[in-house]
Short mmCIF file of C-alpha atoms in Angstrom, two decimals:
data_model
loop_
_atom_site.label_atom_id
_atom_site.label_comp_id
_atom_site.label_asym_id
_atom_site.label_seq_id
_atom_site.Cartn_x
_atom_site.Cartn_y
_atom_site.Cartn_z
CA MET X 1 20.09 61.41 -45.52
CA LYS X 2 22.80 58.88 -44.92
CA LYS X 3 21.92 58.93 -41.24
CA ASN X 4 18.26 58.12 -42.02
CA ASN X 5 19.33 55.20 -44.24
CA VAL X 6 21.45 53.77 -41.46
CA VAL X 7 18.56 53.97 -39.00
CA LYS X 8 16.21 52.38 -41.55
CA VAL X 9 18.60 49.50 -42.21
CA PHE X 10 19.06 48.98 -38.45
CA PHE X 11 15.33 48.70 -37.79
CA ILE X 12 14.79 46.39 -40.79
CA SER X 13 17.56 44.10 -39.53
CA LEU X 14 16.12 44.21 -36.01
CA LEU X 15 12.64 43.27 -37.25
CA LYS X 16 14.07 40.40 -39.33
CA SER X 17 15.92 39.11 -36.24
CA ILE X 18 12.79 39.30 -34.07
CA LEU X 19 10.73 37.54 -36.78
CA PHE X 20 13.36 34.79 -37.04
CA ILE X 21 13.32 34.26 -33.25
CA ILE X 22 9.51 34.08 -33.27
CA ILE X 23 9.58 31.46 -36.05
CA LEU X 24 12.10 29.39 -34.05
CA LEU X 25 9.95 29.59 -30.90
CA VAL X 26 6.76 28.66 -32.75
CA THR X 27 8.50 25.76 -34.50
CA GLY X 28 9.97 24.50 -31.22
CA PHE X 29 6.67 24.80 -29.38
CA ALA X 30 4.84 23.00 -32.19
CA SER X 31 7.39 20.17 -32.12
CA TYR X 32 7.00 19.90 -28.36
CA LYS X 33 3.21 19.77 -28.57
CA ILE X 34 3.31 17.12 -31.30
CA SER X 35 5.72 14.98 -29.27
CA TYR X 36 3.76 15.48 -26.08
CA THR X 37 0.48 14.62 -27.81
CA ILE X 38 1.93 11.41 -29.20
CA LEU X 39 3.36 10.28 -25.85
CA SER X 40 0.72 11.67 -23.49
CA ASP X 41 -2.59 13.28 -24.46
CA ASN X 42 -2.95 11.13 -27.56
CA GLY X 43 -1.65 8.17 -25.62
CA GLY X 44 -4.83 6.33 -26.39
CA ASN X 45 -3.17 5.40 -29.66
CA ILE X 46 -0.58 3.49 -27.62
CA GLY X 47 -2.95 0.61 -27.35
CA THR X 48 -4.19 0.58 -30.95
CA LYS X 49 -1.08 -0.67 -32.72
CA LYS X 50 0.84 -3.69 -31.55
CA GLY X 51 4.07 -2.34 -33.07
CA ASP X 52 3.77 0.85 -30.99
CA ILE X 53 3.34 -1.18 -27.80
CA GLU X 54 6.38 -3.34 -28.57
CA ASP X 55 8.51 -0.20 -29.11
CA ILE X 56 7.41 1.26 -25.80
CA ILE X 57 8.08 -1.99 -23.94
CA GLU X 58 11.56 -2.13 -25.43
CA ASP X 59 12.45 1.52 -24.71
CA ALA X 60 10.80 2.18 -21.33
CA GLN X 61 13.06 2.21 -18.29
CA THR X 62 11.80 -0.32 -15.74
CA ASP X 63 13.18 -2.15 -12.72
CA GLU X 64 13.20 -5.93 -12.50
CA VAL X 65 11.60 -5.53 -9.08
CA SER X 66 9.68 -2.28 -8.57
CA ARG X 67 8.46 -0.96 -5.24
CA ASN X 68 5.54 1.41 -5.72
CA LEU X 69 4.63 3.44 -2.63
CA ILE X 70 0.86 3.97 -2.77
CA TYR X 71 -0.63 6.87 -0.81
CA VAL X 72 -4.39 7.13 -0.38
CA CYS X 73 -5.52 10.68 0.43
CA ASN X 74 -8.70 12.28 1.70
CA GLY X 75 -7.98 16.01 1.69
CA ASP X 76 -4.87 16.67 3.79
CA ARG X 77 -5.06 13.24 5.45
CA ILE X 78 -3.26 10.15 4.22
CA THR X 79 -5.75 7.43 5.10
CA ASN X 80 -3.98 4.34 3.73
CA ILE X 81 -0.45 3.41 2.70
CA MET X 82 0.71 0.37 0.74
CA ILE X 83 3.84 -0.83 -0.98
CA GLU X 84 3.17 -2.66 -4.25
CA ILE X 85 6.06 -4.97 -5.12
CA CYS X 86 6.01 -6.00 -8.79
CA ASN X 87 8.55 -8.72 -9.59
CA THR X 88 9.10 -9.02 -13.35
CA LYS X 89 11.31 -12.09 -12.88
CA THR X 90 8.64 -14.21 -11.17
CA ASN X 91 5.51 -12.25 -12.23
CA ASN X 92 4.59 -12.02 -8.54
CA MET X 93 2.59 -9.09 -7.17
CA ASP X 94 2.70 -8.38 -3.42
CA TYR X 95 0.88 -5.66 -1.49
CA VAL X 96 2.17 -4.69 1.96
CA THR X 97 0.00 -2.42 4.14
CA ILE X 98 1.59 0.19 6.43
CA PRO X 99 -0.85 1.66 9.00
CA ALA X 100 -1.43 5.39 8.45
CA ARG X 101 -1.16 5.81 12.23
CA THR X 102 2.50 4.77 12.08
CA GLU X 103 4.76 6.97 14.18
CA TYR X 104 8.46 7.25 13.29
CA THR X 105 11.40 9.07 14.85
CA ILE X 106 13.38 10.63 11.98
CA PRO X 107 17.17 10.13 12.38
CA THR X 108 18.90 13.35 13.52
CA THR X 109 20.94 13.96 10.35
CA MET X 110 17.92 13.53 8.10
CA TYR X 111 15.78 15.63 10.45
CA GLN X 112 18.24 18.54 10.33
CA LYS X 113 18.06 18.55 6.53
CA LEU X 114 14.26 18.45 6.57
CA CYS X 115 14.20 21.43 8.93
CA THR X 116 15.75 23.53 6.15
CA VAL X 117 12.56 22.83 4.18
CA ASN X 118 10.19 23.53 7.09
CA GLN X 119 11.25 24.25 10.66
CA GLU X 120 7.85 23.13 11.94
CA ILE X 121 8.39 19.47 10.98
CA PRO X 122 8.47 17.35 14.16
CA GLN X 123 11.22 14.77 14.57
CA ILE X 124 8.67 12.22 15.75
CA ILE X 125 6.34 12.21 12.78
CA ARG X 126 2.94 10.61 12.12
CA ILE X 127 3.11 9.17 8.61
CA GLY X 128 -0.55 9.90 7.89
CA ARG X 129 0.01 13.62 8.54
CA ILE X 130 2.95 14.15 6.16
CA LYS X 131 0.91 16.39 3.84
CA THR X 132 0.36 18.96 6.61
CA TYR X 133 4.10 19.65 6.96
CA PHE X 134 4.85 20.68 3.36
CA ALA X 135 3.67 23.54 1.16
CA ASN X 136 2.77 21.40 -1.86
CA ASN X 137 1.93 17.81 -2.71
CA ASP X 138 5.11 17.11 -4.69
CA ASP X 139 7.24 17.97 -1.64
CA ALA X 140 4.99 16.06 0.74
CA PHE X 141 4.94 12.85 -1.28
CA GLY X 142 8.59 13.11 -2.32
CA TYR X 143 9.94 13.74 1.19
CA GLY X 144 7.45 11.21 2.54
CA GLU X 145 8.97 8.64 0.21
CA LEU X 146 12.45 9.40 1.61
CA ILE X 147 11.21 9.12 5.21
CA ILE X 148 9.51 5.78 4.56
CA GLU X 149 12.61 4.51 2.74
CA LYS X 150 14.66 5.32 5.83
CA MET X 151 12.09 3.75 8.15
CA LEU X 152 11.93 0.48 6.20
CA GLY X 153 15.56 0.34 5.08
CA ILE X 154 14.61 -0.22 1.43
CA LYS X 155 14.72 1.65 -1.88
CA ILE X 156 11.35 2.77 -3.25
CA SER X 157 11.07 2.96 -7.05
CA TYR X 158 8.28 5.55 -7.32
CA TYR X 159 5.08 6.70 -5.64
CA THR X 160 1.43 6.83 -6.68
CA VAL X 161 -1.37 8.82 -5.05
CA LEU X 162 -4.98 7.60 -5.10
CA ASP X 163 -8.03 9.50 -3.93
CA GLN X 164 -10.39 7.91 -1.43
CA GLU X 165 -13.04 7.11 -4.05
CA THR X 166 -10.57 5.24 -6.27
CA TYR X 167 -9.20 3.33 -3.29
CA LYS X 168 -12.69 2.20 -2.22
CA SER X 169 -13.44 0.95 -5.73
CA HIS X 170 -10.18 -1.03 -5.89
CA TYR X 171 -9.59 -2.31 -2.37
CA THR X 172 -11.28 -3.53 0.76
CA LYS X 173 -10.01 -4.10 4.30
CA LYS X 174 -9.35 -7.44 5.99
CA ARG X 175 -8.37 -7.97 9.61
CA VAL X 176 -5.43 -10.34 9.94
CA SER X 177 -2.90 -11.51 12.50
CA VAL X 178 0.61 -10.49 11.45
CA ARG X 179 3.32 -12.80 12.74
CA PHE X 180 7.02 -12.02 12.75
CA LYS X 181 10.19 -12.64 14.71
CA GLN X 182 11.14 -9.72 16.95
CA GLU X 183 14.90 -9.46 17.26
CA VAL X 184 16.43 -8.92 20.69
CA ASP X 185 18.95 -6.10 21.19
CA GLU X 186 21.79 -7.71 23.12
CA ASN X 187 22.97 -4.29 24.34
CA THR X 188 19.74 -3.38 26.11
CA VAL X 189 18.03 -6.67 27.03
CA THR X 190 18.35 -8.08 30.53
CA PRO X 191 20.09 -11.50 30.56
CA GLY X 192 18.31 -14.43 32.16
CA PRO X 193 19.29 -16.01 35.53
CA ASP X 194 21.87 -18.17 33.76
CA GLY X 195 23.46 -15.13 32.08
CA THR X 196 22.23 -15.92 28.58
CA VAL X 197 20.42 -13.44 26.35
CA PRO X 198 16.90 -14.51 25.29
CA GLU X 199 16.48 -15.59 21.68
CA THR X 200 14.20 -13.92 19.19
CA GLN X 201 10.53 -14.30 19.95
CA ALA X 202 7.48 -14.58 17.75
CA VAL X 203 5.05 -11.65 17.89
CA HIS X 204 1.40 -11.71 16.81
CA VAL X 205 -0.24 -8.37 15.99
CA ALA X 206 -3.78 -7.80 14.70
CA GLN X 207 -3.88 -5.43 11.72
CA ARG X 208 -6.33 -4.36 9.05
CA ILE X 209 -4.73 -4.70 5.62
CA SER X 210 -5.81 -3.68 2.11
CA VAL X 211 -6.74 -6.40 -0.39
CA ALA X 212 -8.12 -6.11 -3.91
CA SER X 213 -11.91 -5.89 -4.08
CA SER X 214 -13.93 -8.32 -6.15
CA THR X 215 -14.81 -5.47 -8.55
CA TYR X 216 -11.15 -4.62 -9.10
CA ILE X 217 -10.23 -8.29 -9.53
CA ASN X 218 -12.89 -8.67 -12.23
CA GLN X 219 -11.58 -5.55 -14.02
CA LEU X 220 -8.07 -6.98 -14.04
CA LYS X 221 -9.29 -10.38 -15.22
CA ASP X 222 -11.12 -8.72 -18.12
CA ILE X 223 -7.86 -7.29 -19.51
CA SER X 224 -5.63 -10.23 -18.59
CA GLY X 225 -3.42 -11.44 -21.45
CA ASN X 226 -4.30 -8.56 -23.78
CA GLN X 227 -1.46 -6.06 -24.29
CA GLU X 228 -3.66 -3.45 -25.95
CA LYS X 229 -6.26 -3.51 -23.15
CA ILE X 230 -3.56 -3.45 -20.48
CA ALA X 231 -1.86 -0.44 -22.07
CA GLU X 232 -5.17 1.40 -22.35
CA TYR X 233 -6.04 0.54 -18.74
CA ILE X 234 -2.68 1.75 -17.38
CA LYS X 235 -3.02 5.05 -19.24
CA GLU X 236 -6.61 5.53 -18.04
CA GLN X 237 -5.64 4.81 -14.42
CA TYR X 238 -2.63 7.14 -14.48
CA GLU X 239 -4.74 10.02 -15.77
CA ARG X 240 -6.67 9.80 -12.48
CA VAL X 241 -3.73 9.67 -10.07
CA GLU X 242 -0.60 11.58 -9.12
CA SER X 243 2.71 9.79 -9.63
CA ASN X 244 6.39 10.47 -10.19
CA LEU X 245 6.49 7.58 -12.68
CA THR X 246 5.37 8.41 -16.20
CA VAL X 247 2.72 6.45 -18.08
CA TYR X 248 5.42 5.68 -20.63
CA ASN X 249 7.59 3.92 -18.06
CA LYS X 250 4.65 2.24 -16.34
CA ILE X 251 3.69 0.61 -19.64
CA GLY X 252 7.18 -0.92 -19.59
CA TYR X 253 5.78 -3.40 -17.08
CA ILE X 254 3.10 -4.54 -19.50
CA GLU X 255 4.72 -7.91 -20.30
CA CYS X 256 4.79 -8.74 -16.60
CA TYR X 257 1.16 -7.66 -16.11
CA GLU X 258 0.15 -9.75 -19.12
CA LYS X 259 1.51 -12.90 -17.47
CA MET X 260 0.21 -12.23 -13.95
CA ASN X 261 -2.69 -14.12 -12.44
CA VAL X 262 -4.72 -11.72 -10.28
CA ASP X 263 -5.92 -14.64 -8.16
CA TYR X 264 -2.30 -15.16 -7.08
CA PHE X 265 -1.76 -11.64 -5.75
CA HIS X 266 -0.50 -11.78 -2.15
CA TYR X 267 -1.34 -9.37 0.67
CA TRP X 268 0.66 -8.72 3.83
CA GLY X 269 0.90 -6.64 6.96
CA ILE X 270 4.09 -4.90 8.02
CA PRO X 271 5.98 -6.16 11.11
CA GLY X 272 5.39 -3.85 14.06
CA THR X 273 3.36 -3.28 17.20
CA TYR X 274 0.70 -0.90 18.46
CA ASN X 275 1.38 1.51 21.31
CA GLY X 276 -2.11 2.58 22.16
CA LYS X 277 -3.57 3.87 18.90
CA LEU X 278 -0.15 4.49 17.31
CA PHE X 279 1.77 1.91 15.30
CA LEU X 280 5.55 1.44 15.53
CA VAL X 281 7.25 -0.43 12.68
CA ASP X 282 9.82 -3.05 13.65
CA THR X 283 12.43 -1.66 11.24
CA LYS X 284 14.75 -4.69 11.27
CA ALA X 285 11.98 -7.22 10.77
CA ALA X 286 10.30 -5.03 8.12
CA LYS X 287 13.50 -4.63 6.10
CA SER X 288 14.18 -8.35 6.25
CA PHE X 289 10.62 -9.22 5.22
CA LEU X 290 10.40 -6.72 2.34
CA ASN X 291 13.76 -7.80 0.94
CA LYS X 292 12.62 -11.41 1.19
CA LEU X 293 9.58 -10.60 -0.97
CA ALA X 294 11.68 -8.65 -3.50
CA ASN X 295 14.35 -11.36 -3.72
CA ASN X 296 11.89 -14.22 -4.05
CA THR X 297 12.83 -16.32 -7.08
CA THR X 298 9.79 -18.60 -6.99
CA GLY X 299 6.62 -17.57 -8.78
CA TYR X 300 3.27 -17.91 -7.03
CA THR X 301 1.30 -20.82 -8.48
CA LYS X 302 -1.79 -20.69 -6.28
CA ALA X 303 -3.89 -18.26 -4.30
CA GLN X 304 -2.73 -17.10 -0.88
CA GLU X 305 -4.12 -19.72 1.46
CA ASN X 306 -4.33 -18.03 4.84
CA LEU X 307 -4.75 -14.29 5.17
CA SER X 308 -4.85 -14.59 8.97
CA ALA X 309 -1.21 -15.75 9.07
CA VAL X 310 0.39 -13.06 7.01
CA THR X 311 4.00 -12.21 7.72
CA GLY X 312 7.06 -14.13 8.77
CA ASN X 313 7.48 -17.58 10.24
CA LYS X 314 4.54 -19.71 11.12
CA SER X 315 4.18 -20.80 14.72
CA LYS X 316 5.00 -24.38 15.53
CA GLY X 317 2.81 -26.86 17.30
CA LYS X 318 -0.45 -28.67 16.80
CA LYS X 319 -2.50 -27.51 13.85
CA ALA X 320 -5.55 -25.51 14.97
CA LYS X 321 -9.02 -26.66 14.02
CA SER X 322 -10.80 -24.66 11.35
CA SER X 323 -13.75 -22.58 12.51
CA LYS X 324 -15.33 -22.61 9.07
CA GLY X 325 -18.44 -24.77 9.06
CA LEU X 326 -19.00 -24.22 12.79
CA ASP X 327 -21.97 -22.27 14.13
CA ILE X 328 -20.92 -18.90 15.59
CA ILE X 329 -22.79 -16.31 17.64
CA VAL X 330 -21.46 -12.74 17.99
CA LEU X 331 -22.45 -10.59 20.97
CA ASN X 332 -21.71 -6.89 21.31
CA GLY X 333 -19.91 -6.28 24.61
CA SER X 334 -18.58 -2.87 23.59
CA ARG X 335 -21.83 -0.85 23.88
CA ILE X 336 -20.99 0.60 20.45
CA ASN X 337 -23.92 0.40 18.04
CA GLY X 338 -23.53 -1.61 14.85
CA LEU X 339 -20.30 -3.42 15.81
CA ALA X 340 -21.87 -6.89 15.97
CA SER X 341 -23.58 -6.45 12.60
CA ALA X 342 -20.36 -5.24 10.96
CA THR X 343 -18.43 -8.16 12.43
CA GLN X 344 -21.06 -10.62 11.18
CA THR X 345 -20.74 -9.24 7.66
CA GLU X 346 -16.93 -9.39 7.75
CA LEU X 347 -16.74 -12.95 9.10
CA ASN X 348 -19.42 -14.30 6.78
CA SER X 349 -17.62 -12.72 3.82
CA ALA X 350 -14.48 -14.55 4.94
CA GLY X 351 -16.28 -17.91 4.83
CA PHE X 352 -17.31 -18.31 8.48
CA SER X 353 -20.88 -18.92 9.61
CA VAL X 354 -22.23 -16.31 12.03
CA LYS X 355 -25.79 -17.47 12.61
CA LYS X 356 -26.85 -14.90 15.17
CA ILE X 357 -25.87 -11.56 16.72
CA GLY X 358 -26.98 -9.86 19.93
CA ASP X 359 -25.96 -7.76 22.92
CA TYR X 360 -23.83 -8.76 25.90
CA THR X 361 -25.04 -6.81 28.96
CA ASP X 362 -23.04 -8.28 31.86
CA GLU X 363 -20.10 -5.87 31.44
CA THR X 364 -18.30 -3.68 28.90
CA LEU X 365 -15.28 -5.52 27.51
CA THR X 366 -12.10 -3.88 26.31
CA HIS X 367 -10.71 -6.87 24.41
CA THR X 368 -12.81 -9.34 22.48
CA ARG X 369 -13.40 -12.71 24.12
CA ILE X 370 -13.67 -15.85 21.94
CA ILE X 371 -15.28 -18.73 23.84
CA VAL X 372 -14.94 -22.17 22.23
CA LYS X 373 -16.30 -25.62 23.05
CA GLU X 374 -13.06 -27.50 22.53
CA LYS X 375 -9.33 -26.85 22.78
CA ASP X 376 -7.53 -25.71 19.57
CA MET X 377 -10.69 -24.09 18.21
CA GLY X 378 -10.98 -20.39 17.36
CA GLY X 379 -7.36 -19.78 16.42
CA ASP X 380 -8.23 -18.79 12.85
CA LEU X 381 -10.67 -16.17 14.19
CA ALA X 382 -8.10 -14.41 16.37
CA GLY X 383 -6.62 -12.49 13.45
CA TYR X 384 -9.87 -10.58 12.96
CA PHE X 385 -9.63 -8.93 16.38
CA THR X 386 -7.16 -6.89 18.45
CA ASP X 387 -5.45 -9.05 21.09
CA PRO X 388 -8.49 -11.27 21.72
CA GLU X 389 -8.76 -13.73 24.59
CA ILE X 390 -9.51 -17.33 23.54
CA ILE X 391 -10.92 -19.56 26.27
CA VAL X 392 -12.53 -22.99 26.42
CA GLY X 393 -15.88 -22.71 28.17
CA ASP X 394 -19.65 -22.91 28.04
CA VAL X 395 -21.07 -21.64 24.75
CA GLN X 396 -24.71 -20.76 24.19
CA GLU X 397 -26.78 -23.79 23.24
CA GLY X 398 -26.85 -24.44 19.50
CA PHE X 399 -23.48 -22.83 18.84
CA ASP X 400 -19.86 -23.98 18.72
CA ILE X 401 -18.19 -20.58 19.22
CA GLU X 402 -19.33 -17.47 21.08
CA ILE X 403 -17.59 -14.16 20.30
CA ILE X 404 -18.09 -11.26 22.71
CA LEU X 405 -16.82 -8.03 21.13
CA GLY X 406 -14.71 -5.49 23.03
CA THR X 407 -14.16 -1.77 22.50
CA ALA X 408 -10.64 -2.38 21.08
CA ASP X 409 -12.26 -3.65 17.89
CA ALA X 410 -14.49 -0.64 17.36
CA ASN X 411 -11.88 1.23 15.22
#
């Protein structure tokens, strides 16, 4: 009888213990869900009370200058890459495009560590294919961030991933001429006849960069100066994207966004050169340029004047004549259907006046040829093409500039 009582007491105590543990778990889970709902799922309330917004702004961890690495993905392909530099000291916003076809040789030490993650990762990596080398997106974007940090010599604050549809609704492409100073390696360069090492030289490279679309600009203008709308907009956007920055911390930038003028956003290309279809970043020039943007202490007070002269030092010499207001004809010398029409649309959107398009049947050109009536004309058109040839010559009657498109501008 005593033995039965002992067993009974044991089981009653055991059941009480289990019940107590269950109550603790339920209470903890409920607390977690309430907290999570307040800060995340029910985050719509963030923008309904000004006091709530002020608390979040005060508590959120933000950087004075943030560098947001933006991936744009279409399935397993990374189609576009940008770095968004948000400067809370000047209220400047800069967007720097990195070609997805960028090829980079990973330093040996870093490569050996990456091989422990996946032995199939190549040391010479194509940035746009990073997703194919990792088992999941978090690894791909996280390790991709480290690789790009090493390539550019900068610290990236966080990354954001957009799908192709979102990118197309927010951005459009512009062809520009990126200018930068290419440093000379004294250890490998051949000295001149007098024994001196050549100085740095200016490089001009045609690139297609991402700029905000008119639709996106209008959306941003609609919420400008309104903390509640900005908070709601940030939350809505971050529900549609992947990021390793929380909505909570992103809202910490709200005061800066409130003061920004979207018309003053600046857009840039990254210093580097093309080797065939692949792009190689000039790491020294890129690091110098990106740090210059981040360390800028002067706020932008007007719109970016010249998208065709994007990065680095401007070339010296006589100022080129503007091609805007001149009559332009575009001929397709590439034998690729639709290229002339697409170029007409792009140039007219940029403020030029392409009055006529047609075919050029004498030969198939590789590089675009820009024929102008007078010297110093056509320079502001060069940035829309890949290594074009500008010559002074006979132009079709009724026109000031004749552009004959080559196959290099078909991509």
